[in-house]
């Protein structure tokens, strides 16, 4: 693995790189999955949905919608404060519930997961559940593949980020980049499910405004926006695949926020076994510790954000990419 350029010079001078890490091998997870299953076949018993997913999602949706109605006459300062310190955690929890549902980890029947995803989408304020699933599954099947994996920043983004100030702005706005990047670089024709997602979301938003006013809807949107920016929960966007240690492509987080994020922090484990629900991912590490104990991991997402901003050698180019041909031939 290496950069197209003088990586040694960048590190010595503390200068941000001008290209991605280019890998000429397959992503590591398929190989590790085969090795672990060969040695520990009992891990297959962990496959399948989380029986408590529906209840957990319903509770978060109802609490967040009630909070929005309660704040309909509150001051803007109170709305912003509650959005950052409370609503952001709920909405980010629901965003990651949608991530869980994109892998069909609430029900065995895929369409039930789609319906639940649309329901989980309601407090987020913007329709994204169905579209997210399409792009996210490509992120798993073609991790790091140039032109397919839309989890990786574009060249335009990467070239625009030059220092700690622009990195901070990028983090604050990263949800916008995350949402609009695939629509510009790899647009997909919407289907019936996208229109259903849109119709139901617009109906809920309209009802919020009609019965409780704009402040209630603004609270939901603000909860989504601030929770995806300079916020502890949003640290996972950076910690998962940004390369702080060349030679490692995916990183796990083993801190307390896993309790509120469907254990998305167990990210190496998740990519190794995407058919295992977040509630059981910790068991993978318990069963096969030797495959994870020597990998770099994190204990604080806030620290990851700080490291990303302050480390002059790390930026949007700190991601692993690989060419399309070899990956597609192997998949075929």
GROMACS .gro file of C-alpha atoms in nm:
model
  332
    1UNK     CA    1   0.000   0.000   0.000
    2UNK     CA    2   0.130   0.346  -0.076
    3UNK     CA    3   0.057   0.691  -0.205
    4UNK     CA    4   0.113   0.817  -0.553
    5UNK     CA    5   0.388   1.048  -0.438
    6UNK     CA    6   0.655   1.086  -0.173
    7UNK     CA    7   0.478   0.970   0.141
    8UNK     CA    8   0.799   0.981   0.340
    9UNK     CA    9   0.844   1.351   0.266
   10UNK     CA   10   0.492   1.431   0.380
   11UNK     CA   11   0.543   1.258   0.712
   12UNK     CA   12   0.884   1.413   0.777
   13UNK     CA   13   0.771   1.767   0.699
   14UNK     CA   14   0.431   1.737   0.866
   15UNK     CA   15   0.253   1.827   0.541
   16UNK     CA   16  -0.087   1.700   0.440
   17UNK     CA   17  -0.076   1.458   0.147
   18UNK     CA   18  -0.216   1.540  -0.195
   19UNK     CA   19  -0.345   1.195  -0.285
   20UNK     CA   20  -0.509   0.895  -0.124
   21UNK     CA   21  -0.343   0.580   0.005
   22UNK     CA   22  -0.364   0.347  -0.295
   23UNK     CA   23  -0.389  -0.024  -0.221
   24UNK     CA   24  -0.317  -0.294  -0.476
   25UNK     CA   25  -0.471  -0.574  -0.273
   26UNK     CA   26  -0.832  -0.660  -0.186
   27UNK     CA   27  -0.996  -0.512   0.122
   28UNK     CA   28  -0.901  -0.710   0.435
   29UNK     CA   29  -1.241  -0.814   0.565
   30UNK     CA   30  -1.339  -1.097   0.331
   31UNK     CA   31  -1.010  -1.277   0.396
   32UNK     CA   32  -1.032  -1.230   0.772
   33UNK     CA   33  -1.395  -1.347   0.770
   34UNK     CA   34  -1.296  -1.676   0.604
   35UNK     CA   35  -1.011  -1.728   0.850
   36UNK     CA   36  -1.227  -1.662   1.155
   37UNK     CA   37  -1.514  -1.882   1.038
   38UNK     CA   38  -1.274  -2.165   0.961
   39UNK     CA   39  -1.134  -2.146   1.313
   40UNK     CA   40  -1.452  -2.048   1.499
   41UNK     CA   41  -1.756  -2.179   1.306
   42UNK     CA   42  -1.977  -2.107   1.609
   43UNK     CA   43  -1.973  -1.741   1.508
   44UNK     CA   44  -2.240  -1.829   1.252
   45UNK     CA   45  -2.477  -1.867   1.546
   46UNK     CA   46  -2.452  -1.490   1.597
   47UNK     CA   47  -2.592  -1.417   1.251
   48UNK     CA   48  -2.940  -1.269   1.228
   49UNK     CA   49  -3.164  -0.985   1.345
   50UNK     CA   50  -3.180  -0.809   1.679
   51UNK     CA   51  -3.519  -0.906   1.833
   52UNK     CA   52  -3.528  -0.580   2.030
   53UNK     CA   53  -3.463  -0.351   1.734
   54UNK     CA   54  -3.826  -0.255   1.675
   55UNK     CA   55  -3.881  -0.161   2.039
   56UNK     CA   56  -3.558   0.040   2.064
   57UNK     CA   57  -3.631   0.230   1.744
   58UNK     CA   58  -3.992   0.298   1.838
   59UNK     CA   59  -3.891   0.436   2.177
   60UNK     CA   60  -3.635   0.674   2.022
   61UNK     CA   61  -3.879   0.793   1.753
   62UNK     CA   62  -4.162   0.860   1.998
   63UNK     CA   63  -3.941   1.038   2.252
   64UNK     CA   64  -3.791   1.261   1.985
   65UNK     CA   65  -4.123   1.349   1.824
   66UNK     CA   66  -4.275   1.428   2.164
   67UNK     CA   67  -3.976   1.649   2.247
   68UNK     CA   68  -4.028   1.838   1.922
   69UNK     CA   69  -4.391   1.909   2.007
   70UNK     CA   70  -4.298   2.011   2.361
   71UNK     CA   71  -4.054   2.271   2.230
   72UNK     CA   72  -4.303   2.432   1.990
   73UNK     CA   73  -4.311   2.757   2.191
   74UNK     CA   74  -3.958   2.749   2.332
   75UNK     CA   75  -3.693   3.012   2.265
   76UNK     CA   76  -3.443   2.947   1.986
   77UNK     CA   77  -3.162   2.929   2.240
   78UNK     CA   78  -3.345   2.656   2.432
   79UNK     CA   79  -3.423   2.469   2.111
   80UNK     CA   80  -3.058   2.478   2.003
   81UNK     CA   81  -2.938   2.374   2.349
   82UNK     CA   82  -3.178   2.081   2.374
   83UNK     CA   83  -3.099   1.982   2.014
   84UNK     CA   84  -2.724   1.963   2.083
   85UNK     CA   85  -2.728   1.801   2.427
   86UNK     CA   86  -3.029   1.571   2.384
   87UNK     CA   87  -3.191   1.552   2.042
   88UNK     CA   88  -2.861   1.501   1.861
   89UNK     CA   89  -2.802   1.177   2.050
   90UNK     CA   90  -3.148   1.046   1.962
   91UNK     CA   91  -3.130   1.142   1.596
   92UNK     CA   92  -2.780   1.001   1.555
   93UNK     CA   93  -2.901   0.685   1.726
   94UNK     CA   94  -3.178   0.666   1.466
   95UNK     CA   95  -2.935   0.733   1.182
   96UNK     CA   96  -2.733   0.434   1.300
   97UNK     CA   97  -3.051   0.232   1.343
   98UNK     CA   98  -3.109   0.295   0.972
   99UNK     CA   99  -2.754   0.171   0.915
  100UNK     CA  100  -2.847  -0.145   1.106
  101UNK     CA  101  -3.165  -0.184   0.903
  102UNK     CA  102  -2.976  -0.146   0.576
  103UNK     CA  103  -2.827  -0.486   0.662
  104UNK     CA  104  -3.174  -0.631   0.739
  105UNK     CA  105  -3.091  -0.674   1.107
  106UNK     CA  106  -3.436  -0.613   1.256
  107UNK     CA  107  -3.640  -0.863   1.054
  108UNK     CA  108  -3.562  -1.156   0.828
  109UNK     CA  109  -3.792  -1.013   0.558
  110UNK     CA  110  -3.613  -0.724   0.379
  111UNK     CA  111  -3.922  -0.512   0.312
  112UNK     CA  112  -4.008  -0.506   0.683
  113UNK     CA  113  -3.666  -0.355   0.748
  114UNK     CA  114  -3.735  -0.091   0.482
  115UNK     CA  115  -4.064   0.006   0.645
  116UNK     CA  116  -3.899   0.027   0.985
  117UNK     CA  117  -3.620   0.234   0.831
  118UNK     CA  118  -3.875   0.481   0.696
  119UNK     CA  119  -4.029   0.499   1.042
  120UNK     CA  120  -3.687   0.553   1.204
  121UNK     CA  121  -3.626   0.827   0.947
  122UNK     CA  122  -3.918   1.042   1.070
  123UNK     CA  123  -3.742   1.248   1.342
  124UNK     CA  124  -3.440   1.301   1.117
  125UNK     CA  125  -3.654   1.537   0.911
  126UNK     CA  126  -3.502   1.457   0.570
  127UNK     CA  127  -3.581   1.140   0.371
  128UNK     CA  128  -3.266   0.930   0.349
  129UNK     CA  129  -3.328   0.576   0.470
  130UNK     CA  130  -3.384   0.400   0.137
  131UNK     CA  131  -3.115   0.590  -0.051
  132UNK     CA  132  -2.865   0.532   0.227
  133UNK     CA  133  -2.909   0.156   0.200
  134UNK     CA  134  -2.820   0.150  -0.170
  135UNK     CA  135  -2.494   0.339  -0.127
  136UNK     CA  136  -2.400   0.180   0.203
  137UNK     CA  137  -2.415  -0.176   0.073
  138UNK     CA  138  -2.179  -0.072  -0.207
  139UNK     CA  139  -1.943   0.062   0.059
  140UNK     CA  140  -1.930  -0.292   0.201
  141UNK     CA  141  -1.912  -0.482  -0.126
  142UNK     CA  142  -1.659  -0.246  -0.287
  143UNK     CA  143  -1.476  -0.092   0.007
  144UNK     CA  144  -1.237   0.177  -0.112
  145UNK     CA  145  -1.302   0.113  -0.481
  146UNK     CA  146  -1.252   0.432  -0.678
  147UNK     CA  147  -1.578   0.560  -0.825
  148UNK     CA  148  -1.801   0.319  -0.632
  149UNK     CA  149  -1.741   0.366  -0.258
  150UNK     CA  150  -1.911   0.700  -0.189
  151UNK     CA  151  -1.799   0.697   0.174
  152UNK     CA  152  -1.466   0.842   0.055
  153UNK     CA  153  -1.433   1.220   0.009
  154UNK     CA  154  -1.418   1.355  -0.344
  155UNK     CA  155  -1.105   1.512  -0.487
  156UNK     CA  156  -1.278   1.850  -0.475
  157UNK     CA  157  -1.338   1.812  -0.101
  158UNK     CA  158  -0.989   1.683  -0.034
  159UNK     CA  159  -0.813   1.960  -0.226
  160UNK     CA  160  -1.021   2.226  -0.049
  161UNK     CA  161  -0.918   2.109   0.299
  162UNK     CA  162  -0.580   2.260   0.375
  163UNK     CA  163  -0.552   2.325   0.750
  164UNK     CA  164  -0.717   2.294   1.091
  165UNK     CA  165  -0.971   2.569   1.014
  166UNK     CA  166  -1.097   2.413   0.691
  167UNK     CA  167  -1.095   2.068   0.852
  168UNK     CA  168  -1.313   2.206   1.134
  169UNK     CA  169  -1.558   2.356   0.884
  170UNK     CA  170  -1.564   2.029   0.691
  171UNK     CA  171  -1.647   1.836   1.011
  172UNK     CA  172  -1.928   2.076   1.100
  173UNK     CA  173  -2.074   2.034   0.750
  174UNK     CA  174  -1.982   1.669   0.697
  175UNK     CA  175  -2.343   1.551   0.692
  176UNK     CA  176  -2.404   1.770   0.388
  177UNK     CA  177  -2.099   1.626   0.212
  178UNK     CA  178  -2.204   1.275   0.317
  179UNK     CA  179  -2.554   1.329   0.176
  180UNK     CA  180  -2.477   1.518  -0.146
  181UNK     CA  181  -2.149   1.351  -0.249
  182UNK     CA  182  -2.313   1.039  -0.399
  183UNK     CA  183  -2.589   1.244  -0.564
  184UNK     CA  184  -2.327   1.438  -0.762
  185UNK     CA  185  -2.063   1.169  -0.817
  186UNK     CA  186  -2.274   0.855  -0.861
  187UNK     CA  187  -2.644   0.942  -0.888
  188UNK     CA  188  -2.891   0.655  -0.884
  189UNK     CA  189  -3.238   0.663  -1.036
  190UNK     CA  190  -3.495   0.673  -0.753
  191UNK     CA  191  -3.746   0.391  -0.735
  192UNK     CA  192  -4.078   0.325  -0.565
  193UNK     CA  193  -3.927   0.294  -0.218
  194UNK     CA  194  -3.755   0.632  -0.245
  195UNK     CA  195  -4.086   0.796  -0.335
  196UNK     CA  196  -4.259   0.623  -0.043
  197UNK     CA  197  -3.980   0.744   0.189
  198UNK     CA  198  -4.018   1.098   0.050
  199UNK     CA  199  -4.398   1.101   0.072
  200UNK     CA  200  -4.411   0.978   0.432
  201UNK     CA  201  -4.134   1.213   0.545
  202UNK     CA  202  -4.290   1.519   0.381
  203UNK     CA  203  -4.626   1.425   0.535
  204UNK     CA  204  -4.475   1.407   0.884
  205UNK     CA  205  -4.285   1.733   0.838
  206UNK     CA  206  -4.599   1.905   0.712
  207UNK     CA  207  -4.800   1.780   1.009
  208UNK     CA  208  -4.535   1.906   1.249
  209UNK     CA  209  -4.550   2.253   1.097
  210UNK     CA  210  -4.929   2.260   1.068
  211UNK     CA  211  -5.007   2.147   1.423
  212UNK     CA  212  -4.702   2.264   1.622
  213UNK     CA  213  -4.527   2.523   1.407
  214UNK     CA  214  -4.189   2.567   1.244
  215UNK     CA  215  -3.995   2.549   1.570
  216UNK     CA  216  -4.086   2.186   1.621
  217UNK     CA  217  -3.958   2.091   1.276
  218UNK     CA  218  -3.652   2.313   1.324
  219UNK     CA  219  -3.568   2.121   1.643
  220UNK     CA  220  -3.567   1.792   1.451
  221UNK     CA  221  -3.351   1.930   1.169
  222UNK     CA  222  -3.110   2.093   1.415
  223UNK     CA  223  -3.081   1.768   1.610
  224UNK     CA  224  -2.976   1.593   1.291
  225UNK     CA  225  -2.736   1.866   1.180
  226UNK     CA  226  -2.550   1.927   1.508
  227UNK     CA  227  -2.540   1.554   1.585
  228UNK     CA  228  -2.357   1.491   1.259
  229UNK     CA  229  -2.101   1.769   1.296
  230UNK     CA  230  -1.872   1.875   1.579
  231UNK     CA  231  -2.027   1.624   1.816
  232UNK     CA  232  -1.894   1.318   2.004
  233UNK     CA  233  -2.136   1.085   1.827
  234UNK     CA  234  -2.015   1.201   1.486
  235UNK     CA  235  -1.660   1.094   1.563
  236UNK     CA  236  -1.738   0.754   1.415
  237UNK     CA  237  -1.751   0.905   1.065
  238UNK     CA  238  -1.377   0.972   1.097
  239UNK     CA  239  -1.267   0.688   1.322
  240UNK     CA  240  -1.402   0.410   1.100
  241UNK     CA  241  -1.177   0.437   0.794
  242UNK     CA  242  -0.952   0.743   0.811
  243UNK     CA  243  -0.591   0.628   0.817
  244UNK     CA  244  -0.399   0.750   1.119
  245UNK     CA  245  -0.169   0.447   1.105
  246UNK     CA  246  -0.064   0.350   0.750
  247UNK     CA  247  -0.121  -0.018   0.688
  248UNK     CA  248  -0.460  -0.038   0.858
  249UNK     CA  249  -0.778   0.038   0.668
  250UNK     CA  250  -1.059   0.001   0.923
  251UNK     CA  251  -1.058   0.096   1.292
  252UNK     CA  252  -1.280  -0.001   1.583
  253UNK     CA  253  -1.392   0.206   1.881
  254UNK     CA  254  -1.447   0.035   2.216
  255UNK     CA  255  -1.585   0.321   2.423
  256UNK     CA  256  -1.914   0.378   2.609
  257UNK     CA  257  -2.096   0.548   2.321
  258UNK     CA  258  -2.139   0.207   2.160
  259UNK     CA  259  -2.435   0.170   2.395
  260UNK     CA  260  -2.613   0.452   2.211
  261UNK     CA  261  -2.493   0.379   1.857
  262UNK     CA  262  -2.591   0.019   1.790
  263UNK     CA  263  -2.225  -0.076   1.856
  264UNK     CA  264  -2.116   0.077   1.526
  265UNK     CA  265  -1.782   0.134   1.698
  266UNK     CA  266  -1.707  -0.236   1.653
  267UNK     CA  267  -1.631  -0.148   1.295
  268UNK     CA  268  -1.372  -0.407   1.205
  269UNK     CA  269  -1.605  -0.667   1.347
  270UNK     CA  270  -1.898  -0.516   1.154
  271UNK     CA  271  -1.717  -0.522   0.819
  272UNK     CA  272  -1.597  -0.874   0.888
  273UNK     CA  273  -1.951  -0.989   0.973
  274UNK     CA  274  -2.218  -0.746   0.845
  275UNK     CA  275  -2.486  -1.011   0.908
  276UNK     CA  276  -2.435  -0.988   1.284
  277UNK     CA  277  -2.644  -0.726   1.462
  278UNK     CA  278  -2.473  -0.455   1.666
  279UNK     CA  279  -2.603  -0.604   1.990
  280UNK     CA  280  -2.390  -0.916   1.931
  281UNK     CA  281  -2.080  -0.772   1.763
  282UNK     CA  282  -1.885  -0.762   2.090
  283UNK     CA  283  -1.907  -1.141   2.100
  284UNK     CA  284  -1.702  -1.166   1.780
  285UNK     CA  285  -1.409  -0.999   1.955
  286UNK     CA  286  -1.462  -1.220   2.260
  287UNK     CA  287  -1.461  -1.539   2.054
  288UNK     CA  288  -1.172  -1.445   1.823
  289UNK     CA  289  -0.964  -1.189   2.017
  290UNK     CA  290  -0.637  -1.269   1.840
  291UNK     CA  291  -0.774  -1.122   1.515
  292UNK     CA  292  -0.849  -0.782   1.673
  293UNK     CA  293  -0.625  -0.728   1.975
  294UNK     CA  294  -0.327  -0.613   1.765
  295UNK     CA  295  -0.528  -0.370   1.553
  296UNK     CA  296  -0.525   0.000   1.641
  297UNK     CA  297  -0.853   0.103   1.804
  298UNK     CA  298  -0.999   0.402   1.985
  299UNK     CA  299  -1.160   0.474   2.321
  300UNK     CA  300  -1.281   0.827   2.250
  301UNK     CA  301  -1.455   0.963   1.940
  302UNK     CA  302  -1.401   1.318   2.066
  303UNK     CA  303  -1.028   1.250   2.073
  304UNK     CA  304  -1.046   1.121   1.714
  305UNK     CA  305  -1.205   1.447   1.601
  306UNK     CA  306  -0.935   1.645   1.783
  307UNK     CA  307  -0.659   1.431   1.628
  308UNK     CA  308  -0.807   1.473   1.281
  309UNK     CA  309  -0.818   1.851   1.314
  310UNK     CA  310  -0.478   1.902   1.477
  311UNK     CA  311  -0.265   1.644   1.297
  312UNK     CA  312  -0.123   1.831   0.998
  313UNK     CA  313  -0.057   1.508   0.806
  314UNK     CA  314  -0.417   1.384   0.828
  315UNK     CA  315  -0.705   1.505   0.612
  316UNK     CA  316  -0.965   1.391   0.359
  317UNK     CA  317  -0.689   1.221   0.157
  318UNK     CA  318  -0.622   0.992   0.456
  319UNK     CA  319  -0.835   0.715   0.310
  320UNK     CA  320  -0.748   0.391   0.131
  321UNK     CA  321  -0.850   0.360  -0.232
  322UNK     CA  322  -0.813   0.078  -0.481
  323UNK     CA  323  -0.871   0.051  -0.852
  324UNK     CA  324  -1.191  -0.089  -0.994
  325UNK     CA  325  -1.070  -0.365  -1.226
  326UNK     CA  326  -0.920  -0.617  -0.985
  327UNK     CA  327  -1.204  -0.583  -0.739
  328UNK     CA  328  -1.478  -0.626  -0.997
  329UNK     CA  329  -1.307  -0.925  -1.158
  330UNK     CA  330  -1.285  -1.094  -0.818
  331UNK     CA  331  -1.652  -1.015  -0.743
  332UNK     CA  332  -1.755  -1.151  -1.080
   0.00000   0.00000   0.00000
